[in-house]
Coordinates of C-alpha atoms in Angstrom, one line a residue:
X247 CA -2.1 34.8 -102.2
X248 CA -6.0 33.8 -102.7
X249 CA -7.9 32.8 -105.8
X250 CA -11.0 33.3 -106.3
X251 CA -13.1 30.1 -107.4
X252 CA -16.8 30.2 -109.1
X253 CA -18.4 27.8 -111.3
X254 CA -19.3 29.2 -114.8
X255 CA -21.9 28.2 -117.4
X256 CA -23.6 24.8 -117.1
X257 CA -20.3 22.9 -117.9
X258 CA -19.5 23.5 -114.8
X259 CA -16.1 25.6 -115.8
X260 CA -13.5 26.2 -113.0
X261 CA -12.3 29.8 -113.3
X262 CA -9.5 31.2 -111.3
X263 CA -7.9 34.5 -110.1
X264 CA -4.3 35.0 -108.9
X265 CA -1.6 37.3 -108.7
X266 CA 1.9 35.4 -107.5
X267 CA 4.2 34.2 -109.8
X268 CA 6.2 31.4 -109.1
X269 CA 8.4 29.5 -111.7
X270 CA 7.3 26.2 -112.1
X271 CA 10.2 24.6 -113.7
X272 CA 12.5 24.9 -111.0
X273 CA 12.8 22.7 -108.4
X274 CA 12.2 23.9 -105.2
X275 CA 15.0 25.0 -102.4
X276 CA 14.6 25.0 -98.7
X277 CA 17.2 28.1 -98.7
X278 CA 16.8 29.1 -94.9
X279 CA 14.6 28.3 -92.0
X280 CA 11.3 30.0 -91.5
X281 CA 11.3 31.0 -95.0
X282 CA 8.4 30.0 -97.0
X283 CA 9.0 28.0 -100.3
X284 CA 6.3 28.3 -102.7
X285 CA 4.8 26.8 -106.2
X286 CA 2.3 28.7 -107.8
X287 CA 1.9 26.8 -111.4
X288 CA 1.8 30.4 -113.1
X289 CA 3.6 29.6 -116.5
X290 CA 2.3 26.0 -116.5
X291 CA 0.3 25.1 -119.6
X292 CA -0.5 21.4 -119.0
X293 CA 2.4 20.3 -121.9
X294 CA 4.1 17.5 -120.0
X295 CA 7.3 16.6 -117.9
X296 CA 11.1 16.7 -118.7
X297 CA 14.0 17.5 -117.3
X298 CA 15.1 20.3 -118.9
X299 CA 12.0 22.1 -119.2
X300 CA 10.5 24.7 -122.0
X301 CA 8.0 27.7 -121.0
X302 CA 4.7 26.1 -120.0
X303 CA 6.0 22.4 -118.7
X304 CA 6.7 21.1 -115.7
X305 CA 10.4 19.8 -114.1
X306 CA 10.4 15.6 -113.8
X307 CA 13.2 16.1 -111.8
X308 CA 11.0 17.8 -109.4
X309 CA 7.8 15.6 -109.9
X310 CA 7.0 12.4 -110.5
X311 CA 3.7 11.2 -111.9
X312 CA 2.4 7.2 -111.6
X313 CA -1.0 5.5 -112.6
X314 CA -1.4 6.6 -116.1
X315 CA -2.3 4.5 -119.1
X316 CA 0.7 6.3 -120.6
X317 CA 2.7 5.0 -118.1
X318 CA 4.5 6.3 -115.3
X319 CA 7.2 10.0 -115.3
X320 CA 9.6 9.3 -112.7
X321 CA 12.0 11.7 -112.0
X322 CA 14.3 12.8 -114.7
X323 CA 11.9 10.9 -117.4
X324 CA 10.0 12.7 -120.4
X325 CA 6.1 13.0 -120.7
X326 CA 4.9 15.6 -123.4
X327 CA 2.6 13.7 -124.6
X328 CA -1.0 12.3 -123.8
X329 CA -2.2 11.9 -120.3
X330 CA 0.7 14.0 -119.1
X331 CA 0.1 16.5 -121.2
X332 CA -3.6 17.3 -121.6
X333 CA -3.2 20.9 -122.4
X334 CA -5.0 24.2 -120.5
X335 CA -8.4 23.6 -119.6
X336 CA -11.2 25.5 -117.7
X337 CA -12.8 22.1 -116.5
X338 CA -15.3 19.8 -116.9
X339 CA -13.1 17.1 -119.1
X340 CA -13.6 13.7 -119.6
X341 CA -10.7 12.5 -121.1
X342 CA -8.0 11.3 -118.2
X343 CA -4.8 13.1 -117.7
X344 CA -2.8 15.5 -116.1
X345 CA -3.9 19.8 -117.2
X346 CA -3.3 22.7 -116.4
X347 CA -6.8 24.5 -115.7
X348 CA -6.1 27.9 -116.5
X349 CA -8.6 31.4 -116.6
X350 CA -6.9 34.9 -117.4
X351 CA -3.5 33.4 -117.2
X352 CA -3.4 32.1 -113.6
X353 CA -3.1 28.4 -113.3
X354 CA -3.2 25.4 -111.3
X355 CA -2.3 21.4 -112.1
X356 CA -5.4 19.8 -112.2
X357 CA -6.0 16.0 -112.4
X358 CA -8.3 13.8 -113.8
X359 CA -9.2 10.4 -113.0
X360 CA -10.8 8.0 -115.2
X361 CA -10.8 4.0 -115.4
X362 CA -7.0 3.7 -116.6
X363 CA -5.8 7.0 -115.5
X364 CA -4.8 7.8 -111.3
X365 CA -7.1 5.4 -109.8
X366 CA -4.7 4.4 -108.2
X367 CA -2.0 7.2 -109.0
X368 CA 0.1 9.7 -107.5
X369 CA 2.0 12.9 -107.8
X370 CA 5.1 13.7 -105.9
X371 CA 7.2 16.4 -105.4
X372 CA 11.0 16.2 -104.6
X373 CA 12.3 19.1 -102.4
X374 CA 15.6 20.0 -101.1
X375 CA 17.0 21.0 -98.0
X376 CA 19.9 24.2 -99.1
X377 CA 19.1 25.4 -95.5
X378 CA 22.9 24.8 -94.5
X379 CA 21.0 22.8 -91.8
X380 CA 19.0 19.8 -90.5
X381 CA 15.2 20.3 -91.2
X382 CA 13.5 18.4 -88.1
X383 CA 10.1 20.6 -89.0
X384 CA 8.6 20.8 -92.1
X385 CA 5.1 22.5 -92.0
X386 CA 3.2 21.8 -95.4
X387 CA 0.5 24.5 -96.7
X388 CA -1.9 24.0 -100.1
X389 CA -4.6 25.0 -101.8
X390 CA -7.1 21.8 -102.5
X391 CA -10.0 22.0 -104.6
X392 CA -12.6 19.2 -106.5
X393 CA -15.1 19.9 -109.2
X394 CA -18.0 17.4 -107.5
X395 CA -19.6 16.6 -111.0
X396 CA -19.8 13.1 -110.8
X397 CA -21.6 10.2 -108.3
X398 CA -18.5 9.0 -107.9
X399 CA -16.4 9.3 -104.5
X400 CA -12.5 9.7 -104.7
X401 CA -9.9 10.5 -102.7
X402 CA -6.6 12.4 -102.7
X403 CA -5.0 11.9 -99.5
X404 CA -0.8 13.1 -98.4
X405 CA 1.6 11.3 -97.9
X406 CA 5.7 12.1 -97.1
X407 CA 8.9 10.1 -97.3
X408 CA 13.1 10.6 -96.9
X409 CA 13.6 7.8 -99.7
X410 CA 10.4 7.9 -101.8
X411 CA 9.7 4.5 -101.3
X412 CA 8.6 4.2 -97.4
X413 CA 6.0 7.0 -96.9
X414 CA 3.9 8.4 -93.9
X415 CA 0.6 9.2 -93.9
X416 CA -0.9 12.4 -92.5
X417 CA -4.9 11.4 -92.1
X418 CA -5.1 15.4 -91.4
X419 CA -4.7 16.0 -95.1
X420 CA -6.6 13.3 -96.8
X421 CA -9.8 14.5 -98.8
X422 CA -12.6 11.9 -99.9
X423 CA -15.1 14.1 -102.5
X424 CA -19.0 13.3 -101.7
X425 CA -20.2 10.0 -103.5
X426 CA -23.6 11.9 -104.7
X427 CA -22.2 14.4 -108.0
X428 CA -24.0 18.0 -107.4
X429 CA -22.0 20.5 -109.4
X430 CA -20.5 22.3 -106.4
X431 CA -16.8 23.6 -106.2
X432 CA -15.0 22.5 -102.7
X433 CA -12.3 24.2 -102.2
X434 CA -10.5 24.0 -99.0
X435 CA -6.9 25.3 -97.6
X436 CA -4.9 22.4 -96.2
X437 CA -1.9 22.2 -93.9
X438 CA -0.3 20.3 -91.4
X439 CA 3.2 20.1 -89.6
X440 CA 5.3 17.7 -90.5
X441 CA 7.5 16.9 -87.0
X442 CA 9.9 14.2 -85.8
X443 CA 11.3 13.9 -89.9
X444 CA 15.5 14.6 -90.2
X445 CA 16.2 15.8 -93.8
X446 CA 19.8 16.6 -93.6
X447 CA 21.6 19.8 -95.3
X448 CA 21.9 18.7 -98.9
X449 CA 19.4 16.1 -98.8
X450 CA 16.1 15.5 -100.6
X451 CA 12.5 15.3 -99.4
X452 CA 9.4 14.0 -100.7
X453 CA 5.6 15.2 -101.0
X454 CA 3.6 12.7 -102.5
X455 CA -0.6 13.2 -103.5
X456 CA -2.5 9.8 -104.0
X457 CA -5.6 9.2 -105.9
X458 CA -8.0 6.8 -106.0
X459 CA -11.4 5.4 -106.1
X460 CA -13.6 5.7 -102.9
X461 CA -17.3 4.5 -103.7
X462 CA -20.0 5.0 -106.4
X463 CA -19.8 4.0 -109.7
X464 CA -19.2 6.1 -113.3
X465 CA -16.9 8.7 -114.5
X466 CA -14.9 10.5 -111.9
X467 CA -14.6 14.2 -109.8
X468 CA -11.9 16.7 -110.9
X469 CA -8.9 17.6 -108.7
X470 CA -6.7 20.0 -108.7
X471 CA -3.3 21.7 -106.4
X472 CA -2.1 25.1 -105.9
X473 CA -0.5 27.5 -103.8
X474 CA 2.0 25.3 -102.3
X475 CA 4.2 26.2 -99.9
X476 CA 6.8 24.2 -97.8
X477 CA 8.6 25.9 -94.6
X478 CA 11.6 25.0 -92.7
X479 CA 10.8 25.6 -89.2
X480 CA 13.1 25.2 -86.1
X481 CA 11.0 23.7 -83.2
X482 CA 12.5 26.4 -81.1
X483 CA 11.9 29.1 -83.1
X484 CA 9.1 31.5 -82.0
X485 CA 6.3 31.5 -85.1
X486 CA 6.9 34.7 -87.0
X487 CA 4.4 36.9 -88.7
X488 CA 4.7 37.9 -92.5
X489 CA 3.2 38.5 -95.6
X490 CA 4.1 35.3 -98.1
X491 CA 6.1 38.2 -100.5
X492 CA 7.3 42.0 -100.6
X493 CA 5.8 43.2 -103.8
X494 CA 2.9 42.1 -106.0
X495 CA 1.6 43.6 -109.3
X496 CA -1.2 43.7 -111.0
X497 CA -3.3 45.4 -114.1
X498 CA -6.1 47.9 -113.0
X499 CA -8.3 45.3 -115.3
X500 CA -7.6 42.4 -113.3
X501 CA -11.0 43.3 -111.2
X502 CA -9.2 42.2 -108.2
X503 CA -6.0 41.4 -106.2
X504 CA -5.0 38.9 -103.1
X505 CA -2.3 39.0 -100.9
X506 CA -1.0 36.2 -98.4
X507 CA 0.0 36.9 -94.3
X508 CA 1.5 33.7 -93.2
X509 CA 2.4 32.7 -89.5
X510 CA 5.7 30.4 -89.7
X511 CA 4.3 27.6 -87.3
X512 CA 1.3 26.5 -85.7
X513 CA 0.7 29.1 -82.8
X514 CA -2.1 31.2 -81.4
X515 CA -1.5 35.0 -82.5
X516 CA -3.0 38.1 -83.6
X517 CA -1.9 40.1 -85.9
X518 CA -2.7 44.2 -86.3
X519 CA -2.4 45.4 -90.1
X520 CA -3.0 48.4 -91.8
X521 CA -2.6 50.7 -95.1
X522 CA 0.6 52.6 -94.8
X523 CA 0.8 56.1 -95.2
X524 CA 3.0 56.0 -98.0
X525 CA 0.0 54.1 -100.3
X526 CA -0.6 56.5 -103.6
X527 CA -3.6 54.3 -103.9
X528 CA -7.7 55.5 -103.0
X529 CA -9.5 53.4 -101.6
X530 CA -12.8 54.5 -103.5
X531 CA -10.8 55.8 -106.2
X532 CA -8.5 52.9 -107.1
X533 CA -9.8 50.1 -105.2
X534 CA -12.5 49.0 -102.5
X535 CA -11.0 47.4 -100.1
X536 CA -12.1 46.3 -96.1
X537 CA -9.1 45.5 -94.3
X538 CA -9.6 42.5 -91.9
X539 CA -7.9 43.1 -88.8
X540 CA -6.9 41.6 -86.4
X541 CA -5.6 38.6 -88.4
X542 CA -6.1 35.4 -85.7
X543 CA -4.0 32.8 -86.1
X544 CA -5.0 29.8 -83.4
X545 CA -3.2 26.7 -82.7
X546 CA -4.0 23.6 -85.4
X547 CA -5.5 26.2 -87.7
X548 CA -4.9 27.6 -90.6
X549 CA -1.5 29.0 -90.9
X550 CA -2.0 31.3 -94.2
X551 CA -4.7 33.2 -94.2
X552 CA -6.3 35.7 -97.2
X553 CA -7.4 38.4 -97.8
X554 CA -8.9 40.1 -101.6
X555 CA -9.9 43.6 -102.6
X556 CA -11.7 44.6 -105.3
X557 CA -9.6 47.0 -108.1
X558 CA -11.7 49.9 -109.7
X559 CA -11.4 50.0 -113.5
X560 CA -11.5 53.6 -114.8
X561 CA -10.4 55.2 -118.3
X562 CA -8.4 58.1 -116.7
X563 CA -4.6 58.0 -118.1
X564 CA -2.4 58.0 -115.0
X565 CA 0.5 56.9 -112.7
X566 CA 0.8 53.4 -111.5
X567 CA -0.4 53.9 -108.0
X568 CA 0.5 51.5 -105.1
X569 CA -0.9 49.9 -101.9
X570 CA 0.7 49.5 -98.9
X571 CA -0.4 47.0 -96.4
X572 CA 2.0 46.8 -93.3
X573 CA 1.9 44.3 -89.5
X574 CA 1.8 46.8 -86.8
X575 CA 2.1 44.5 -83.6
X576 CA 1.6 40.6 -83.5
X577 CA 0.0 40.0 -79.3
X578 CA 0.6 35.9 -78.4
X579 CA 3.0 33.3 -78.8
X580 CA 4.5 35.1 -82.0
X581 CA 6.9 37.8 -83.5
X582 CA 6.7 40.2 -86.5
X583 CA 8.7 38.3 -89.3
X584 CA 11.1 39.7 -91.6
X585 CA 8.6 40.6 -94.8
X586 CA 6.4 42.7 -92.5
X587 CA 5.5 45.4 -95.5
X588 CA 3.8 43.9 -99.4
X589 CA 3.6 46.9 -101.8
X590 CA 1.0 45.7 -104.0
X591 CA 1.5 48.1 -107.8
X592 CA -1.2 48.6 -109.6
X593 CA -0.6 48.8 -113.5
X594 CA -2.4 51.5 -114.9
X595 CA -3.8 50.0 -118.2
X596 CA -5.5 53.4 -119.9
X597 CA -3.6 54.4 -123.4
X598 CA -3.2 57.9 -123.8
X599 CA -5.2 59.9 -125.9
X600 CA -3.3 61.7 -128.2
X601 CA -5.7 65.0 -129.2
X602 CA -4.9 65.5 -133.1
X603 CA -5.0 69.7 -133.3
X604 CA -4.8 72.3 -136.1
X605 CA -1.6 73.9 -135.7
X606 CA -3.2 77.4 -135.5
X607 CA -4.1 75.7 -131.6
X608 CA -1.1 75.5 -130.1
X609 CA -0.1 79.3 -131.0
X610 CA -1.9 81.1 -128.3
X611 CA 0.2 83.1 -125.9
X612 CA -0.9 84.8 -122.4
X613 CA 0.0 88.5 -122.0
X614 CA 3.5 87.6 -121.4
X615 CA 4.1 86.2 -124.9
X616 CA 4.3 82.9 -123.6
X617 CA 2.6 80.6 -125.7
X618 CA -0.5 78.5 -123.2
X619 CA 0.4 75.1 -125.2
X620 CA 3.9 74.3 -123.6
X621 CA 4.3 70.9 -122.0
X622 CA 1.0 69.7 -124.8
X623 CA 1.3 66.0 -126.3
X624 CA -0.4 66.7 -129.5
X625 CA -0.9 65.0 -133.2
X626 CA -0.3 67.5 -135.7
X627 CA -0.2 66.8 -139.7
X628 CA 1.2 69.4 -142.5
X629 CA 3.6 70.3 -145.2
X630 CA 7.3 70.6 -145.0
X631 CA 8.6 74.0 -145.9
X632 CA 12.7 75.0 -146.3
X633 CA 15.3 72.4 -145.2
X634 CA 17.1 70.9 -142.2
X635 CA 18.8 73.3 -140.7
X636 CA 20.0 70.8 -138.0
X637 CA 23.6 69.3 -138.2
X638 CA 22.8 66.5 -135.9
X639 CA 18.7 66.1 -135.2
X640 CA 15.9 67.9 -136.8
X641 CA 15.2 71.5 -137.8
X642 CA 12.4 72.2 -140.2
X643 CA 8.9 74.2 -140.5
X644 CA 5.5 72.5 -141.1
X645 CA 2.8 74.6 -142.2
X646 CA -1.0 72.8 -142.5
X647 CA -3.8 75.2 -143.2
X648 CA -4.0 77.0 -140.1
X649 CA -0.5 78.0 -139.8
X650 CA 2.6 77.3 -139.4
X651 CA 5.2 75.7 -136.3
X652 CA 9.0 74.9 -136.1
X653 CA 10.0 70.9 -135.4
X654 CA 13.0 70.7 -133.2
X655 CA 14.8 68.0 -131.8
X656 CA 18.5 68.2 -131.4
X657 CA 19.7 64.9 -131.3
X658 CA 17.3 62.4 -133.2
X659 CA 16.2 62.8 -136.8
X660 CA 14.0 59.4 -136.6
X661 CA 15.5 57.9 -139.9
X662 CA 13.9 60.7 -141.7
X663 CA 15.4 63.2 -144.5
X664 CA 13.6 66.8 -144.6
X665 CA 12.1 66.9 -147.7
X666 CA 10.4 70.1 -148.8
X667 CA 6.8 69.0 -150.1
X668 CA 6.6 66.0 -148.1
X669 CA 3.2 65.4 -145.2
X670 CA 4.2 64.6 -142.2
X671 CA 1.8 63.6 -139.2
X672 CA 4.0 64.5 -136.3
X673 CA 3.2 63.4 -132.9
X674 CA 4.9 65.6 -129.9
X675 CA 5.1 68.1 -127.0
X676 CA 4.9 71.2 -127.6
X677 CA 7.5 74.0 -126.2
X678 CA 9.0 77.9 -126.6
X679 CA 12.4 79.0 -127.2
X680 CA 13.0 82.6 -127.1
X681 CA 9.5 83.1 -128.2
X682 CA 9.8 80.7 -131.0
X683 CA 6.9 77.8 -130.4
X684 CA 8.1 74.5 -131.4
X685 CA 6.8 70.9 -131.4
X686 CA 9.6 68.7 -130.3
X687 CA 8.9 64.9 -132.3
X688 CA 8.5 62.0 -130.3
X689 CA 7.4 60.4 -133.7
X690 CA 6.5 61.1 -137.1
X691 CA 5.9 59.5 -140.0
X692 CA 5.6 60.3 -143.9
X693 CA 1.8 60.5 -145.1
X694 CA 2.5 61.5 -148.8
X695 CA 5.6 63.6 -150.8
X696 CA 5.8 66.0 -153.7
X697 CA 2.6 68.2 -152.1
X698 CA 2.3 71.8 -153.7
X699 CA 3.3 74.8 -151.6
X700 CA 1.5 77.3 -150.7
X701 CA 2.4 80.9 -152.5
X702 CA 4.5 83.4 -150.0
X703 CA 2.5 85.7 -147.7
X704 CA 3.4 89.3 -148.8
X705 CA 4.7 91.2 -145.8
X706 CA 5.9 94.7 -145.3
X707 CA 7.0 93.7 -141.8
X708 CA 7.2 90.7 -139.4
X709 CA 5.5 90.1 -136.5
X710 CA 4.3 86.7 -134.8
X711 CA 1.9 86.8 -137.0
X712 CA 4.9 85.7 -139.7
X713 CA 6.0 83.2 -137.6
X714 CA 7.0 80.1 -139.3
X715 CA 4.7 81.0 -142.5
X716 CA 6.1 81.6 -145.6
X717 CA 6.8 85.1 -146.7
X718 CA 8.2 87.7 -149.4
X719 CA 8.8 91.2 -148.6
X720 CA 10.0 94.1 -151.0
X721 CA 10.4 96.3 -148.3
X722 CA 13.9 96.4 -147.1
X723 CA 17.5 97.0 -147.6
X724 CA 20.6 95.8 -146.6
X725 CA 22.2 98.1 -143.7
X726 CA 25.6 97.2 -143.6
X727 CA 27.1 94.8 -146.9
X728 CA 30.5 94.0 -144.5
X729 CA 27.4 91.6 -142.7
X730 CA 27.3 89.4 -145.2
X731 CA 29.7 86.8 -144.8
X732 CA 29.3 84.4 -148.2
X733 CA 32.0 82.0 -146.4
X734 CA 29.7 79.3 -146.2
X735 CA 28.8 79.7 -142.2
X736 CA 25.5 80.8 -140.5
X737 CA 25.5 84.5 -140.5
X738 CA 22.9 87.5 -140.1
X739 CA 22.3 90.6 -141.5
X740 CA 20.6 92.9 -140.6
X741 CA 17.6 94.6 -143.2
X742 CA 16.0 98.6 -142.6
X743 CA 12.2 98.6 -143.5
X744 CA 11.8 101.6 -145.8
X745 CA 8.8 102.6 -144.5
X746 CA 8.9 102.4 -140.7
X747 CA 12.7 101.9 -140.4
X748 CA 12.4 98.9 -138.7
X749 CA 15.4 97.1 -138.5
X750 CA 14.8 93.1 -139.0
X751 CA 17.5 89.9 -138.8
X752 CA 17.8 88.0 -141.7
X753 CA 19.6 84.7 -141.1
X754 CA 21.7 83.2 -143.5
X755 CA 21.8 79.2 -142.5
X756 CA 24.8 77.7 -143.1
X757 CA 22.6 74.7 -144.8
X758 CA 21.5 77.0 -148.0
X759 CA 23.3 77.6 -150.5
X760 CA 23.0 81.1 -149.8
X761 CA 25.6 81.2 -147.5
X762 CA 27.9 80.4 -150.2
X763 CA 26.9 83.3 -152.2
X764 CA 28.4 86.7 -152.2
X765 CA 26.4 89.6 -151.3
X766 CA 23.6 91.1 -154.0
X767 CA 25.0 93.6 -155.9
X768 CA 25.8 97.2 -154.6
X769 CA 22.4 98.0 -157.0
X770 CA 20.1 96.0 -155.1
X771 CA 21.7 97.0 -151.8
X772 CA 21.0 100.9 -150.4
X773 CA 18.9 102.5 -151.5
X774 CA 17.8 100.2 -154.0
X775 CA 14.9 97.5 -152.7
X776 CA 15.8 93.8 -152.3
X777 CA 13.1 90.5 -153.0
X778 CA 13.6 88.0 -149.9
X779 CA 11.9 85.3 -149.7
X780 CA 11.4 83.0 -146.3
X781 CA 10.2 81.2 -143.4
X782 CA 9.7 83.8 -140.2
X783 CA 10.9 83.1 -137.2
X784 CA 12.0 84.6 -133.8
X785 CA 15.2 84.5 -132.0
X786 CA 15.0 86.7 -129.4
X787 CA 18.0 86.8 -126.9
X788 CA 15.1 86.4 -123.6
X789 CA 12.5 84.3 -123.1
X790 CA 9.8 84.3 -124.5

């Protein structure tokens, strides 16, 4: 996993980019052999040591710190305060301490030396070996990198011991920074192989980092650590090939993502990649991205290698789309390694834009009767007319000035009681049943109540023109009284126009009060004219 380093501004700002996640609190586990342990610092926020950690501090029973002016954190002691706990920086501090230098929430433990403050000082790490086995190999990977501000030289050289109190040297990993201060990042990837060490199963190891002062005279550089990994590796084991995870994520506005392929030991190796087919990702599209290939691994070098591709930000609304990188064939003294595939999601970070429509918009149907709306997310905002006519979810008609639609949903009633007069803004998808076009609520919410209604539509006959609107008709009869139930259930009845002899359904909800009611009287059935008064609808028995 690379991060990017550039200097910023004239303060000479240390900005980084990352995408693994490692928790920095627990201690770190030698589970197996060939298996890379790893500490990232992502969650770290430069506010001390203890042993029972909160978000954003570190685990003193998995480092120690020595050198201070505050004093020394050895393991299982507390440091919240002062030099341990300088807080998040970008760099360019003067004050000594331990920080955690932090750019768009990746981090890394950065220290600084000043005249009472890690010159001399260390940091060490405690490992453990949960391999179920003796660990005779330890190879030891990290990202190094000092801030060369000052004319002062430093060093931060490595060290490792079984008891942490008789250490070893590796002169491989040592770093002196230049005497003469030019502004310059260094940043360099360091590793080595520890052999000829014995950490039995169950026992404890230890990393130790020593600072201290070199040449030159004045304030001091900036150092920092990250990306650390620690692999088990069985001297007889062949040196396997593998990305350092599976998966990574990231947001389409990170700009950029990194990924890791790591060879388990020191051995000369190449190493084919490629994008998999499966990748829902463009390159061109999604990201720009030149895949290296072959990856060269050669003896004594580098045994995690990098490599970056640049993410395209775009306002389209879509899917999270995925890259797949995969190891084809490894030639050499190597082998393909178990995580031989890293799906790297990218998070697609575009809201959706909810279009806020008339309601008249969503009625158009093709020549089928079908309306050309269905499937629509849509913000609409209007009256309520008429009641629930739900039991369990929502049943009502809005009308705004355009027209008028039916809101359905038959399980969820969002908290809200249908009352007649109130505005609603009403945010869902729009859909048809039996030719009735509906909006079905993923959310709505009460503008204003007690809103006048508009006067009934005067209709001789219905037609989807009618269609949830509000009309009055003196223009029909009853057909057949024996229809009209009055028992307090949903019925219908059917009414005769007197001037076509169109026969229409009138539905008697089991929600009004009407349905309660015995029939009008046998004057205001046949042939006399009834007044009705309603919301149109359509219930056909076929779609639409």
């Amino acid at each position: 996993m690379n991060k990017n380093f550039f200097i910023a501004g004239i303060s000479g700002a240390i900005i980084f980019a990352a995408v693994l996640h490692t928790n920095v609190s627990a201690q770190i586990v030698i589970t197996s052999v060939g298996t890379p342990e790893s500490i990232d610092f992502t969650g770290f926020d430069g506010s001390g040591f203890t042993p029972a950690p909160d978000d954003g501090q570190l685990s003193s029973n998995t480092w120690e710190v020595t050198g201070f002016s505050d004093g020394n954190v050895l393991f299982g002691d507390e440091g919240t305060t002062g030099d341990f706990a300088r807080g998040t920086t970008i760099g360019g501090e003067t004050e000594g301490g331990i920080y955690a230098a932090t750019y768009g929430g990746d981090v890394a433990l950065m220290l600084q030396p000043v005249d009472d403050d890690f010159t001399p000082g260390s940091l060490t790490l405690r490992i453990k070996n949960g391999s179920g086995t003796e660990i005779e190999q330890l190879d030891i990977d990290y990202l190094l990198y000092n801030f060369n501000d000052q004319d002062r030289s430093s060093s931060l050289n490595f060290s490792y011991s079984n008891d942490n109190i008789s250490f070893t040297d590796v002169p491989s990993l040592n770093y002196t920074s230049p005497e003469t201060g030019d502004f310059s990042l260094f940043f360099e990837f360091k590793n080595a192989s520890l052999t000829g060490i014995s950490i039995p199963d169950g026992e404890v190891f230890y990393l130790r980092w020593t600072g201290d002062d070199v040449s030159g005279s004045g304030s001091r550089d900036e150092f920092a650590l990250d990306l650390i990994y620690v692999t088990a590796v069985d001297p007889g084991d062949i040196p396997a090939v593998s990305f350092s995870t599976d998966a990574i994520t990231v947001n389409e506005s990170d700009l950029s993502a990194d990924f890791a392929i790591q060879i388990s030991s020191s051995s000369d190796c190449s190493a084919n990649i490629s994008v998999g087919a499966a990748s829902t990702a463009s390159d061109g599209t999604d990201y720009s991205f030149s895949l290296v290939s072959p990856v060269v691994f050669l003896s004594g070098g580098d045994m995690i290698q990098f490599q970056s591709m640049d993410l395209l930000e775009d306002t389209e609304d879509e899917a999270d789309e995925t890259l797949i990188i995969e190891i084809d064939d490894v030639t050499g003294t190597c082998e393909i390694g178990t995580s031989s595939t890293i799906t790297i999601t990218i998070i697609d970070n575009d809201e959706t834009v909810i279009p806020a429509v008339d309601i008249i918009d969503v009625h158009g149907e093709n020549g089928n009767g079908i309306c050309t709306s269905i499937g629509e997310l849509v913000s609409i905002t209007g009256i309520v007319y008429g009641i629930n006519l739900s039991d369990d979810g929502l049943e009502f008609t809005l009308i705004d000035e355009t027209a008028g639609i039916s809101v359905f949903n038959a399980a969820e009633d969002f908290g809200y009681t249908v009352t007649e007069g109130d505005e609603l803004n009403v945010i869902g998808t729009i859909a048809q049943f039996n030719g009735l076009t509906q909006i079905i609520p993923n959310n709505l919410s009460v503008l204003s109540s007690g809103n006048a209604l508009e006067s009934p539509v005067d209709v001789s006959d219905l037609d989807e023109s009618t269609e949830s609107d509000l009309v009055v008709t003196n223009s029909y009869w009853i057909v057949d009284p024996a229809q009209w139930l009055g028992d307090g259930s949903t019925f219908n009845v059917e009414m005769i126009n007197t001037v076509n002899s169109t026969i229409i359904i009138m539905r008697i909800d089991n929600n009004t009060d009407i349905s309660n009611m015995p029939p009008p009287p046998p004057n205001q059935i046949a042939p006399a004219f009834i007044t009705i008064t309603g919301l149109g609808t359509q219930a056909d028995v076929s779609s639409p």
